[in-house]
mmCIF file of C-alpha atoms in Angstrom:
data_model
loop_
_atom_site.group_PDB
_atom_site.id
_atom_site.type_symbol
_atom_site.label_atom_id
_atom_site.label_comp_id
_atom_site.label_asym_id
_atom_site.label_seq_id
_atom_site.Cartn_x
_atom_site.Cartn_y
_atom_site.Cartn_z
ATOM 1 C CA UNK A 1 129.889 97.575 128.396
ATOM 2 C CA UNK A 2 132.188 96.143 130.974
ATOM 3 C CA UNK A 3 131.926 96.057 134.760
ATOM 4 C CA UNK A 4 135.022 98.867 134.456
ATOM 5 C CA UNK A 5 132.041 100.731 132.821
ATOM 6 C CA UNK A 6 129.713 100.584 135.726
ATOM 7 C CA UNK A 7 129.562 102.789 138.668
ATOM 8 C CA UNK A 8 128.651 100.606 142.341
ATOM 9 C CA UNK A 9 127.674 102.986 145.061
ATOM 10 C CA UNK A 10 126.329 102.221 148.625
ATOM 11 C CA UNK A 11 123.017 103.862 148.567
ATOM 12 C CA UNK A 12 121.568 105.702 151.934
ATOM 13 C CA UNK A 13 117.806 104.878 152.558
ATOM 14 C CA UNK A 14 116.167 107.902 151.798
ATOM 15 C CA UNK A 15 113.590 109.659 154.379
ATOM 16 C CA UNK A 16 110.707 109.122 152.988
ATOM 17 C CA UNK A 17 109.599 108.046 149.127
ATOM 18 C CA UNK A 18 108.421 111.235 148.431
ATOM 19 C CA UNK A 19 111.989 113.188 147.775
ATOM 20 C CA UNK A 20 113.876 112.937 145.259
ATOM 21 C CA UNK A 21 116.230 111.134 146.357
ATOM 22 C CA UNK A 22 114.004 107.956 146.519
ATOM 23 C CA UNK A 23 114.001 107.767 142.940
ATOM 24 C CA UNK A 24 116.915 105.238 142.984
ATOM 25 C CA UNK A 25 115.007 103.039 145.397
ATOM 26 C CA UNK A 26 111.740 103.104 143.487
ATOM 27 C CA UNK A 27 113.969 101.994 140.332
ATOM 28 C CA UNK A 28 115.754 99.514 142.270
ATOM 29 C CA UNK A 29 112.504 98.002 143.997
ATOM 30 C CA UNK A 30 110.817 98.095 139.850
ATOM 31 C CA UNK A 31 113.661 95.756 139.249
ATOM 32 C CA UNK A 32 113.468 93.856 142.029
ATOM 33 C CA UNK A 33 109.698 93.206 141.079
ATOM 34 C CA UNK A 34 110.876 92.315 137.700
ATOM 35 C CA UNK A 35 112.752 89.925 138.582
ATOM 36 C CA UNK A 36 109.911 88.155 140.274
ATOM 37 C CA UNK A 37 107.657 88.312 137.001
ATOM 38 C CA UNK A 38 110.908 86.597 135.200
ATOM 39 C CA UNK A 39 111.608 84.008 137.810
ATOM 40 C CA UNK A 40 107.709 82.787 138.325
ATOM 41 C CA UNK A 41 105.705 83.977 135.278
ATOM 42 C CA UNK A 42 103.256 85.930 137.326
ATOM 43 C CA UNK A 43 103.422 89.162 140.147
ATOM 44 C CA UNK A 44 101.741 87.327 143.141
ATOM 45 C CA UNK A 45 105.443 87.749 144.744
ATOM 46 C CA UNK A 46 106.040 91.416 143.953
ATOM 47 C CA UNK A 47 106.596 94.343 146.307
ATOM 48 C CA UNK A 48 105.103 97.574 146.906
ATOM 49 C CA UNK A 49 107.953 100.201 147.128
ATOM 50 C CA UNK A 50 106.846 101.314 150.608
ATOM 51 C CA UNK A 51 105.965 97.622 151.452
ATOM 52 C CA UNK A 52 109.903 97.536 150.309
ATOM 53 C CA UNK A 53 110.931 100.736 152.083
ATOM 54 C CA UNK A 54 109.547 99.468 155.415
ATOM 55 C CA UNK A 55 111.300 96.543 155.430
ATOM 56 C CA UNK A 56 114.329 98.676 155.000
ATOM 57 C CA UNK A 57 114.589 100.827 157.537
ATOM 58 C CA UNK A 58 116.590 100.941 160.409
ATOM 59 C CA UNK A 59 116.119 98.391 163.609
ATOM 60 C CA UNK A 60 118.282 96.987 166.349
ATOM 61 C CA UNK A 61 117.985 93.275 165.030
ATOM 62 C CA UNK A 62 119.904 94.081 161.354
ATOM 63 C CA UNK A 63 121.624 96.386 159.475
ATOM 64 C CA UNK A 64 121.314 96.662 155.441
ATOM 65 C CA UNK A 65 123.264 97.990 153.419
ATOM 66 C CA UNK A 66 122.084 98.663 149.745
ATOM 67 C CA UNK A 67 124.296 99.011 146.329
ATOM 68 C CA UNK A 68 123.209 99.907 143.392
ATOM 69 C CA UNK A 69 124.778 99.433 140.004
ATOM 70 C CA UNK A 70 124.097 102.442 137.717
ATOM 71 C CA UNK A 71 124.555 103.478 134.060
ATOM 72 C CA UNK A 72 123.344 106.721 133.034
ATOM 73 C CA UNK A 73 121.799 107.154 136.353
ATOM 74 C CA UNK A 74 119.847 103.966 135.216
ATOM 75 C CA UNK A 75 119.514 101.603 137.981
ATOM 76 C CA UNK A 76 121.171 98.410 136.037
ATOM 77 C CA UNK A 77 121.739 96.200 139.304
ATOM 78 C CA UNK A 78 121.013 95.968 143.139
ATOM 79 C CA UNK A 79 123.159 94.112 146.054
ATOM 80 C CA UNK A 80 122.023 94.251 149.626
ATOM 81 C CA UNK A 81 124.287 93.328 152.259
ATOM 82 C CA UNK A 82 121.910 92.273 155.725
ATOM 83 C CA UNK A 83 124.092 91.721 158.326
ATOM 84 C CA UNK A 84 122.567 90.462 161.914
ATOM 85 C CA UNK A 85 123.251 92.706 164.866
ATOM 86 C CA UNK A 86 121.973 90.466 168.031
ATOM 87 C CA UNK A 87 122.785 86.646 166.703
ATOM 88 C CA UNK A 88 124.559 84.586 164.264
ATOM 89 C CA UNK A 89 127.225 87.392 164.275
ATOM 90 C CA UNK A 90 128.994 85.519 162.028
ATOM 91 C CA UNK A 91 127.157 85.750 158.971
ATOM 92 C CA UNK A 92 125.768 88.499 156.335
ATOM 93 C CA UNK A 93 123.169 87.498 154.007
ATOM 94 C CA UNK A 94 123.451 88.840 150.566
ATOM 95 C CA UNK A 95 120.914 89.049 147.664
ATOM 96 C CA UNK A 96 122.057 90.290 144.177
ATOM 97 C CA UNK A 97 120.269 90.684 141.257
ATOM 98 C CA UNK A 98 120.711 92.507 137.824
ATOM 99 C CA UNK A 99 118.232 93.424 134.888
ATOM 100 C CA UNK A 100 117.830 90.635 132.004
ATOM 101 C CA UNK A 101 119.174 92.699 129.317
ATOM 102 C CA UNK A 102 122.324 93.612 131.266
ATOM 103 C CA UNK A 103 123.833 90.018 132.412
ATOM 104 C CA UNK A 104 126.687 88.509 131.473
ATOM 105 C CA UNK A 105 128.962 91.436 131.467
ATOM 106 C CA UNK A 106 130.218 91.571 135.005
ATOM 107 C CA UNK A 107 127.390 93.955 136.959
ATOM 108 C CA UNK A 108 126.619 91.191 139.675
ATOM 109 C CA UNK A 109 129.947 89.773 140.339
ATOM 110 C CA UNK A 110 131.405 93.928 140.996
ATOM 111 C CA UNK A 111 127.469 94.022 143.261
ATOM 112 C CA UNK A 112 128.828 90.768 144.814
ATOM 113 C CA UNK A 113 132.422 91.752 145.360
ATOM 114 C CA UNK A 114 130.872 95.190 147.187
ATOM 115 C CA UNK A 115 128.448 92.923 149.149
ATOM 116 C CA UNK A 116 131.799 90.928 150.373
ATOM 117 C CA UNK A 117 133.573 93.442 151.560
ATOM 118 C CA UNK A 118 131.082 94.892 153.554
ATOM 119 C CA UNK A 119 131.279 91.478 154.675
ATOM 120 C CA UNK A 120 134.420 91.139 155.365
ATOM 121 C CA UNK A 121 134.635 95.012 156.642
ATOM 122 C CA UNK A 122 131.998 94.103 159.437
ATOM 123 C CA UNK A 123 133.857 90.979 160.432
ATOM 124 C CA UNK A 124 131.703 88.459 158.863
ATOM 125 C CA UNK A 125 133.428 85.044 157.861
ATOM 126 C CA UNK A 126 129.886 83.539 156.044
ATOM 127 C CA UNK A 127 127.972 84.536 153.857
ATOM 128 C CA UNK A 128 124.086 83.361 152.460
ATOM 129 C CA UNK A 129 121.980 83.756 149.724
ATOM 130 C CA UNK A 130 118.949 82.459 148.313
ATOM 131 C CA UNK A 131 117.881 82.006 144.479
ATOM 132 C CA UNK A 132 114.289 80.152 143.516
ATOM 133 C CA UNK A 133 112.994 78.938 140.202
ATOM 134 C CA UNK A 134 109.663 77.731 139.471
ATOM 135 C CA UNK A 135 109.368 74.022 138.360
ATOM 136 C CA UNK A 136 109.528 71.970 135.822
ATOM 137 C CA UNK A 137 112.970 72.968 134.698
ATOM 138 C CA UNK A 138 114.829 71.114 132.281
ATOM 139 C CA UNK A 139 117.339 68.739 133.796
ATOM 140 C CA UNK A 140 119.362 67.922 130.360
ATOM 141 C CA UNK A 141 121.926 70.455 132.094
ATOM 142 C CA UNK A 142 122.380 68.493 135.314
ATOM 143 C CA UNK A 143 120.679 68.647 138.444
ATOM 144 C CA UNK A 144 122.787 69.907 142.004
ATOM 145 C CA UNK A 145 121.817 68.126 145.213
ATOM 146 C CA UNK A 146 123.072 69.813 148.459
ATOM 147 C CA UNK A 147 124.619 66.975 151.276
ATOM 148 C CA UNK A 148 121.413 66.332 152.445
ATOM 149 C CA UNK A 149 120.868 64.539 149.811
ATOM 150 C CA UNK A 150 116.928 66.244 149.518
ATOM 151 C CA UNK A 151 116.056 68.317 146.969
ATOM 152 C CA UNK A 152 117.658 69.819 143.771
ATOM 153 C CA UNK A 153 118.262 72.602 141.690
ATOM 154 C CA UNK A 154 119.252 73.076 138.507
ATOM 155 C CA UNK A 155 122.805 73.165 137.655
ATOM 156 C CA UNK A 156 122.550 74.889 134.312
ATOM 157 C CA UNK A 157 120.234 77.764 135.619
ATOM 158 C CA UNK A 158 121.303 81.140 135.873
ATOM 159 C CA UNK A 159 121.841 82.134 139.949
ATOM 160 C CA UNK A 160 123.349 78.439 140.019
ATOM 161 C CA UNK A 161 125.978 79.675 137.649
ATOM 162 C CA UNK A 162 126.568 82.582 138.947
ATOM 163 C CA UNK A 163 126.955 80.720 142.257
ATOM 164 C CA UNK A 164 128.970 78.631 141.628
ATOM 165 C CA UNK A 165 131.733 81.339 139.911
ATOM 166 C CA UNK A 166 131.363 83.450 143.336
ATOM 167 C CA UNK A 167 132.757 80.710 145.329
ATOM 168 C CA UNK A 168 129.058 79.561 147.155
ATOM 169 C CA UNK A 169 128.106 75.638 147.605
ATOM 170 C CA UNK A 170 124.632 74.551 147.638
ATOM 171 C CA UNK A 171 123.695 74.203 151.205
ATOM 172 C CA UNK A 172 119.803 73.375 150.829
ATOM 173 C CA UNK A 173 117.256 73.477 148.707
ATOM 174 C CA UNK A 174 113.470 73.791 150.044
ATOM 175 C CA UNK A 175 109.989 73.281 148.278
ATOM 176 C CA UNK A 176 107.261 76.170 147.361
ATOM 177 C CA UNK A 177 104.020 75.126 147.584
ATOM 178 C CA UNK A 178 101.035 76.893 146.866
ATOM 179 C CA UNK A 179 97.048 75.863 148.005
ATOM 180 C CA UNK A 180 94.161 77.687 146.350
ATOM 181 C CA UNK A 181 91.669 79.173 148.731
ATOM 182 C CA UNK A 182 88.964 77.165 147.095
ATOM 183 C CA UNK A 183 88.848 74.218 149.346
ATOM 184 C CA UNK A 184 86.570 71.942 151.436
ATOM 185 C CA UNK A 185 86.256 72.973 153.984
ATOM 186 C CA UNK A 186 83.887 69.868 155.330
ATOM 187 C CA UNK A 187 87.656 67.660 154.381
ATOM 188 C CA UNK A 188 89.233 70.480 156.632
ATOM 189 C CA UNK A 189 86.895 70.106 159.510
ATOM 190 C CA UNK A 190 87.805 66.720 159.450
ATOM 191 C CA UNK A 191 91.102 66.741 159.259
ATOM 192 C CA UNK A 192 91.200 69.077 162.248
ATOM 193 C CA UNK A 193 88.808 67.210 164.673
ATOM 194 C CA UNK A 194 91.005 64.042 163.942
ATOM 195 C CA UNK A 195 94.245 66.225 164.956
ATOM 196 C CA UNK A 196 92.287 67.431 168.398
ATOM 197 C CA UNK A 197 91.441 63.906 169.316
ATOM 198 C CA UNK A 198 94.803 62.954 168.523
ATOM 199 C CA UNK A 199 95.823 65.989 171.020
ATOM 200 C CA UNK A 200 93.607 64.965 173.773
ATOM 201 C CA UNK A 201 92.359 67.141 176.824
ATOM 202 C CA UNK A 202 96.384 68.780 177.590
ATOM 203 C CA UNK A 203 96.193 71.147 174.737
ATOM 204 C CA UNK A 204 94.094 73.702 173.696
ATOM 205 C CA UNK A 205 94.186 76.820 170.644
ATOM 206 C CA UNK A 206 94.736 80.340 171.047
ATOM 207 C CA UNK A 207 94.868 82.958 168.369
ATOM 208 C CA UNK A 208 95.311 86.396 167.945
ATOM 209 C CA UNK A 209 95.150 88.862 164.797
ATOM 210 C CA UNK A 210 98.247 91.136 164.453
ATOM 211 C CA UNK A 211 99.426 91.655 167.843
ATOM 212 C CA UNK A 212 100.358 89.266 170.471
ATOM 213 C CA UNK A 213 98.709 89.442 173.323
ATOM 214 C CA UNK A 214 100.760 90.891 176.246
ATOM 215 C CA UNK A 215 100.126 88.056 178.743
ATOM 216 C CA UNK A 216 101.747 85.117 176.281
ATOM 217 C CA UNK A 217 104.853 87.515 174.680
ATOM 218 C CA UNK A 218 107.480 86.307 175.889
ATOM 219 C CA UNK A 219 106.305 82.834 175.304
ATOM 220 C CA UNK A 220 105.558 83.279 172.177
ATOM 221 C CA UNK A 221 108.911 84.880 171.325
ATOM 222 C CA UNK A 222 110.894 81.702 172.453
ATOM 223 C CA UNK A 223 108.874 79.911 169.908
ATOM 224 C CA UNK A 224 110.140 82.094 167.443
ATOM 225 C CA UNK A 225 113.796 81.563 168.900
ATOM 226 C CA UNK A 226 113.162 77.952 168.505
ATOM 227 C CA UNK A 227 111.668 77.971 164.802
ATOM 228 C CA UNK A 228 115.428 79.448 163.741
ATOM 229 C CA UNK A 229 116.999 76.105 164.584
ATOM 230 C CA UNK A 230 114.766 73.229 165.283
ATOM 231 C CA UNK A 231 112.961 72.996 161.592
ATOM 232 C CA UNK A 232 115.664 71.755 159.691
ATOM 233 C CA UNK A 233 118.606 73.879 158.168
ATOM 234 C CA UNK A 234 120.869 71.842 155.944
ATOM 235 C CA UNK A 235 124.642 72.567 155.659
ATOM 236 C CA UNK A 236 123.465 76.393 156.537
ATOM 237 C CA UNK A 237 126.358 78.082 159.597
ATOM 238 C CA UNK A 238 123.279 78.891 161.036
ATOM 239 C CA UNK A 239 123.387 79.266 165.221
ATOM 240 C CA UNK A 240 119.770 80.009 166.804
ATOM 241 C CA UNK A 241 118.660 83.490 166.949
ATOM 242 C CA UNK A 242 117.494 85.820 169.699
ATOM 243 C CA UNK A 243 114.474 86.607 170.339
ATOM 244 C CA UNK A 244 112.612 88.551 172.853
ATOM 245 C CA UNK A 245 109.196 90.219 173.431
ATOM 246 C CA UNK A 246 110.494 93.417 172.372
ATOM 247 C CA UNK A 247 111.865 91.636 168.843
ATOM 248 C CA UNK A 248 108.087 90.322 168.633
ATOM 249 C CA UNK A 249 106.803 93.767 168.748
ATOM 250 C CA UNK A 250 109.320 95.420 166.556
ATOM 251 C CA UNK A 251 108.300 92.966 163.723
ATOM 252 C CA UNK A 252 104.316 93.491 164.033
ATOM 253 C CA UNK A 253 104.907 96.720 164.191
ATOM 254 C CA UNK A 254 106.979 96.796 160.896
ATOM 255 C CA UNK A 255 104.456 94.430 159.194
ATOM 256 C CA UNK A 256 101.391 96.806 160.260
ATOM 257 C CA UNK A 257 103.567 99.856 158.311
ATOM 258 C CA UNK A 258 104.261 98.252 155.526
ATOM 259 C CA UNK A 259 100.152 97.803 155.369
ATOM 260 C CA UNK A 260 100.778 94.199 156.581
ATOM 261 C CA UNK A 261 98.265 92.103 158.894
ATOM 262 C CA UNK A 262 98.879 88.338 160.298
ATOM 263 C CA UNK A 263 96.987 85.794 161.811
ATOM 264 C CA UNK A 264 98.594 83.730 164.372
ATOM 265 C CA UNK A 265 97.558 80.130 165.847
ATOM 266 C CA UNK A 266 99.253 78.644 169.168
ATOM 267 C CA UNK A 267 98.450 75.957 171.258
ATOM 268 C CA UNK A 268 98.438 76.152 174.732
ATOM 269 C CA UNK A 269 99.739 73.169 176.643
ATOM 270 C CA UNK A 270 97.222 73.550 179.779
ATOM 271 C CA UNK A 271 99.316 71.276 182.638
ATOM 272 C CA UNK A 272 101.981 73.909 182.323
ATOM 273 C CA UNK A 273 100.159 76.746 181.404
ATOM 274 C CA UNK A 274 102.772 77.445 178.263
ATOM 275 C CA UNK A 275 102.676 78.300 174.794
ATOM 276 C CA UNK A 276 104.394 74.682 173.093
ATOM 277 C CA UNK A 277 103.379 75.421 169.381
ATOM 278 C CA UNK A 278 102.331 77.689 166.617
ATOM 279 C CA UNK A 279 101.798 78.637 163.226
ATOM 280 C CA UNK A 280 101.392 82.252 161.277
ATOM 281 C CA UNK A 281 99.955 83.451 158.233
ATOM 282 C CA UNK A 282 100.357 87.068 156.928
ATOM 283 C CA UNK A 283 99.504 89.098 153.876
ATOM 284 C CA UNK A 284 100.118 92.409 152.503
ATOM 285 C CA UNK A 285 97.390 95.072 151.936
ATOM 286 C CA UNK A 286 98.838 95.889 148.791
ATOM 287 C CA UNK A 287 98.199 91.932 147.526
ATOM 288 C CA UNK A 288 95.125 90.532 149.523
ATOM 289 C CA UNK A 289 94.521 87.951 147.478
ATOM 290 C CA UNK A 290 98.045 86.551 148.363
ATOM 291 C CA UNK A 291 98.848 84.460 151.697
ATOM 292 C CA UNK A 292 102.113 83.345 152.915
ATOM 293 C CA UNK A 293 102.228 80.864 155.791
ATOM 294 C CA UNK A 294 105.285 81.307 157.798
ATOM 295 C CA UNK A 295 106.491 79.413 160.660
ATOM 296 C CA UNK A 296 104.977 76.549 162.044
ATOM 297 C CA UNK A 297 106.366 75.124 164.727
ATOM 298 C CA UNK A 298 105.797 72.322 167.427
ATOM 299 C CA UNK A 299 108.461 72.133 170.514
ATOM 300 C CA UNK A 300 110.141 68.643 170.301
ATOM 301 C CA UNK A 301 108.669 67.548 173.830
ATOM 302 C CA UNK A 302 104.961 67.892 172.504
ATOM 303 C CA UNK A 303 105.073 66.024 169.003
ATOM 304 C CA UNK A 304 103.632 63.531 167.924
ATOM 305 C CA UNK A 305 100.442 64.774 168.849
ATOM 306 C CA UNK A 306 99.283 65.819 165.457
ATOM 307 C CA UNK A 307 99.706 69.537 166.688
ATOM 308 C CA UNK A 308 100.904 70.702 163.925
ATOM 309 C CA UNK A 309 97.933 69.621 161.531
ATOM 310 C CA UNK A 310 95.812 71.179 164.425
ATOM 311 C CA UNK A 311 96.719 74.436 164.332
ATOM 312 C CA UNK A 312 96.917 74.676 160.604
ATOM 313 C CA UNK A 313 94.034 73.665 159.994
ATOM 314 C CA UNK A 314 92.554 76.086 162.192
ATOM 315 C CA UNK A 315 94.302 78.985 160.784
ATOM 316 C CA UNK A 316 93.736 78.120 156.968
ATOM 317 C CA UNK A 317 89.736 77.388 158.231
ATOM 318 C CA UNK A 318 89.525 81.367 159.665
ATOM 319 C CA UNK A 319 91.478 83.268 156.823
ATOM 320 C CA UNK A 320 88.166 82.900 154.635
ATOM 321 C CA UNK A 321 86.739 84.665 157.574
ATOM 322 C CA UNK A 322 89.191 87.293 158.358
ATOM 323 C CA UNK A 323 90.481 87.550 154.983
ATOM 324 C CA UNK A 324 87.752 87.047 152.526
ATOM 325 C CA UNK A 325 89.695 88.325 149.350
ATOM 326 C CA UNK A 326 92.014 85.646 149.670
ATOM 327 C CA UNK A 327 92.653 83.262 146.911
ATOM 328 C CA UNK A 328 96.089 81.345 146.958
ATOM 329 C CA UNK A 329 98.722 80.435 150.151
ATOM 330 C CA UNK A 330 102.306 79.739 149.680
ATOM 331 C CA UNK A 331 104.830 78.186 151.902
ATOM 332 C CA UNK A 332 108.415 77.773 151.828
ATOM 333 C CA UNK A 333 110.163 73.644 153.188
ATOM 334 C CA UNK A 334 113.076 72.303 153.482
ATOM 335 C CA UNK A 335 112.858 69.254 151.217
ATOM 336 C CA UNK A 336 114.092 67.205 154.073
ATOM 337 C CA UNK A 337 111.112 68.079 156.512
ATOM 338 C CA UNK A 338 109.678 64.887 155.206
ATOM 339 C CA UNK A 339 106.570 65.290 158.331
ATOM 340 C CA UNK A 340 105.752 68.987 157.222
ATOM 341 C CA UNK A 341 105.937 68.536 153.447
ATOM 342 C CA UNK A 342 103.457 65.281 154.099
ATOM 343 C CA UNK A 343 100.921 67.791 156.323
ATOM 344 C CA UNK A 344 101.014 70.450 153.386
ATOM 345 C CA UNK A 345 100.399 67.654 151.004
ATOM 346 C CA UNK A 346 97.233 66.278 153.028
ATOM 347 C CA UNK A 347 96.093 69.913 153.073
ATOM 348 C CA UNK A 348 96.150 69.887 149.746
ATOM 349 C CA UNK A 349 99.593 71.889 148.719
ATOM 350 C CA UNK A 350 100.740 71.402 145.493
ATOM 351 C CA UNK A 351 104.393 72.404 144.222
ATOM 352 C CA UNK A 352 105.432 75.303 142.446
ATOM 353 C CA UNK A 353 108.651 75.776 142.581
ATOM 354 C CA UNK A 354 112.483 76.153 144.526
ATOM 355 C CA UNK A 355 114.614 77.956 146.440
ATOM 356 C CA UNK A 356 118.201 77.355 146.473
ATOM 357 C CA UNK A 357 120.061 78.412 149.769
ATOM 358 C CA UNK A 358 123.917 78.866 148.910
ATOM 359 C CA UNK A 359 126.693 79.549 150.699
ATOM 360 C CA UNK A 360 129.896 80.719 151.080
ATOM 361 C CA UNK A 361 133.086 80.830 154.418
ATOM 362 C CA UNK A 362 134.996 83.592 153.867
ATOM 363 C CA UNK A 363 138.774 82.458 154.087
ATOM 364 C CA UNK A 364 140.902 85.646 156.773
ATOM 365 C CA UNK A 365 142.187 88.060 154.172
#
């Protein structure tokens, strides 16, 4: 078979999963999952479909366009174009993958080429992707180290190939680490009284499970706006985003369909009476045993104040208390956030593996 063979079509979210119509995206989000059990040898990372269909619907912060690469009305391939409606307007960020027993004859670089023109058709000039691989990979093929000079990837793997023959450089490479829920939590306690003496009497924690609470919103959506650009980004084109209360609420609100739940730490800094830090961890219904911390942030005026160990600690101390099934956390760093890797390390965060971030500039057809 040859990519001549293969027939690439944009594919319209369906209504719901339950027509028939969904049958394509229930294939395409089996593969997807797939694709996970390949790349880390285990299904903490998988998707429920209607985790997956959530994600996909419609919103006023992105548009997504899905293709799928069929044979035989088998799903073969997927490509999904995500192109940013309210910020970094230049950029669409593409993911592409293709079943194990159909590589190497040309599905993903016709998915790519369809994911670049959509690019190109809404006016983007860069385009992203991501790629991860668990570690301890064999380096007898060569290692690539984006301009940072922290981190690598490498070169002989699969999506680094494939990469590379699409055009994309390696624009940074960031650490997984993953913490088992079994911990000390006397060592925690510890850890976490040193941070608030190190804080002093200016700041305090607040928290809050799911929704924000109406009185700090729009605070707590410039922190998000911050967390896009002051945690560091590599060679990524990547401007800061917008964010209001409104984009706060549309993403709870997204997470709580998708059976999704989150619980957020922020500290308070009291002179001012604002929100100058915070940290959130979320889970999916379908995988409680399975964490994910996602930002944490401290606003550059107010570190150095061992904040940022604060309020982690306080968050990983409750989740055995609001989440009782868990059993593992993971979080994503750049490998040049030298401060944040050393905090996950104290806590106890061990590596297990790497994502990639690659890009590409578009030269004007």
């Amino acid at each position: 078979m040859t990519a001549t063979d293969l027939r690439i079509r944009p594919y319209p979210l369906p209504r719901s999963l339950d027509v028939p119509e969904a049958r394509p995206f229930l294939a395409a989000s089996n593969l997807s999952n797939l694709i996970e059990r390949e790349i880390w040898d285990h299904d903490d990372h998988c998707v429920a479909a209607r985790t997956r269909f959530e994600s996909f619907r419609p919103n006023g912060y992105e548009d997504r366009t899905i293709f799928l690469a069929c044979e035989n009305d088998e799903v073969v391939g997927k490509a999904v174009a995500d192109v940013p409606l309210t910020d970094n307007l230049q950029t669409c960020y593409a993911e592409v993958i293709v079943h194990p027993e159909r590589r190497r004859r040309g599905i993903g670089s016709a998915l790519y080429a369809a994911v670049e023109e959509q690019a190109r058709t809404r006016g983007r000039s860069v385009v992203m992707g991501w790629a991860d691989h668990r570690t301890g990979f064999d380096t007898a093929g060569g290692v690539l180290t984006p301009a940072t000079g922290a981190g690598s990837f490498p070169a002989a793997s699969l999506p680094a190939a494939f990469a590379a023959a699409q055009g994309f450089s390696l624009a940074q490479v960031e650490r997984c680490s993953v913490l088992p829920v079994g911990w000390d939590p006397h060592r925690l306690a510890v850890l976490g009284a040193e941070a608030a003496r190190a804080a002093g009497p200016d700041y305090a924690l607040v928290n809050w499970v799911d929704r924000c609470p109406d009185e700090v919103l729009e605070q707590y959506a410039y922190l998000r706006q911050k967390m896009s650009t002051d945690v560091p980004v590599g060679e990524l084109d990547w401007e800061e985003e917008s964010w209001d209360g409104a984009r706060v609420r549309e993403g709870e609100e997204r997470l709580a369909r998708g059976g999704g739940s989150s619980l957020v730490r922020a500290v308070l800094h009291r002179p001012s009476g604002q929100l100058v830090g915070h940290t959130i961890l979320q889970r999916r219904a379908e995988k409680p045993g399975i964490v994910y911390q996602e930002d944490t942030l401290v606003l550059s005026d107010h570190r150095g104040h061992r904040l940022g160990m604060w309020l982690k600690v306080a968050n990983l101390l409750d989740v055995v208390v609001v989440w009782p099934e868990a059993e593992r956390i993971y979080t994503w760093n750049a490998e040049e956030n030298r401060h944040m890797l050393d905090v996950n390390i104290e806590l106890g965060f061990t590596p297990a593996g790497y994502t990639a971030a690659w890009q590409k500039k578009l030269e004007a057809a």
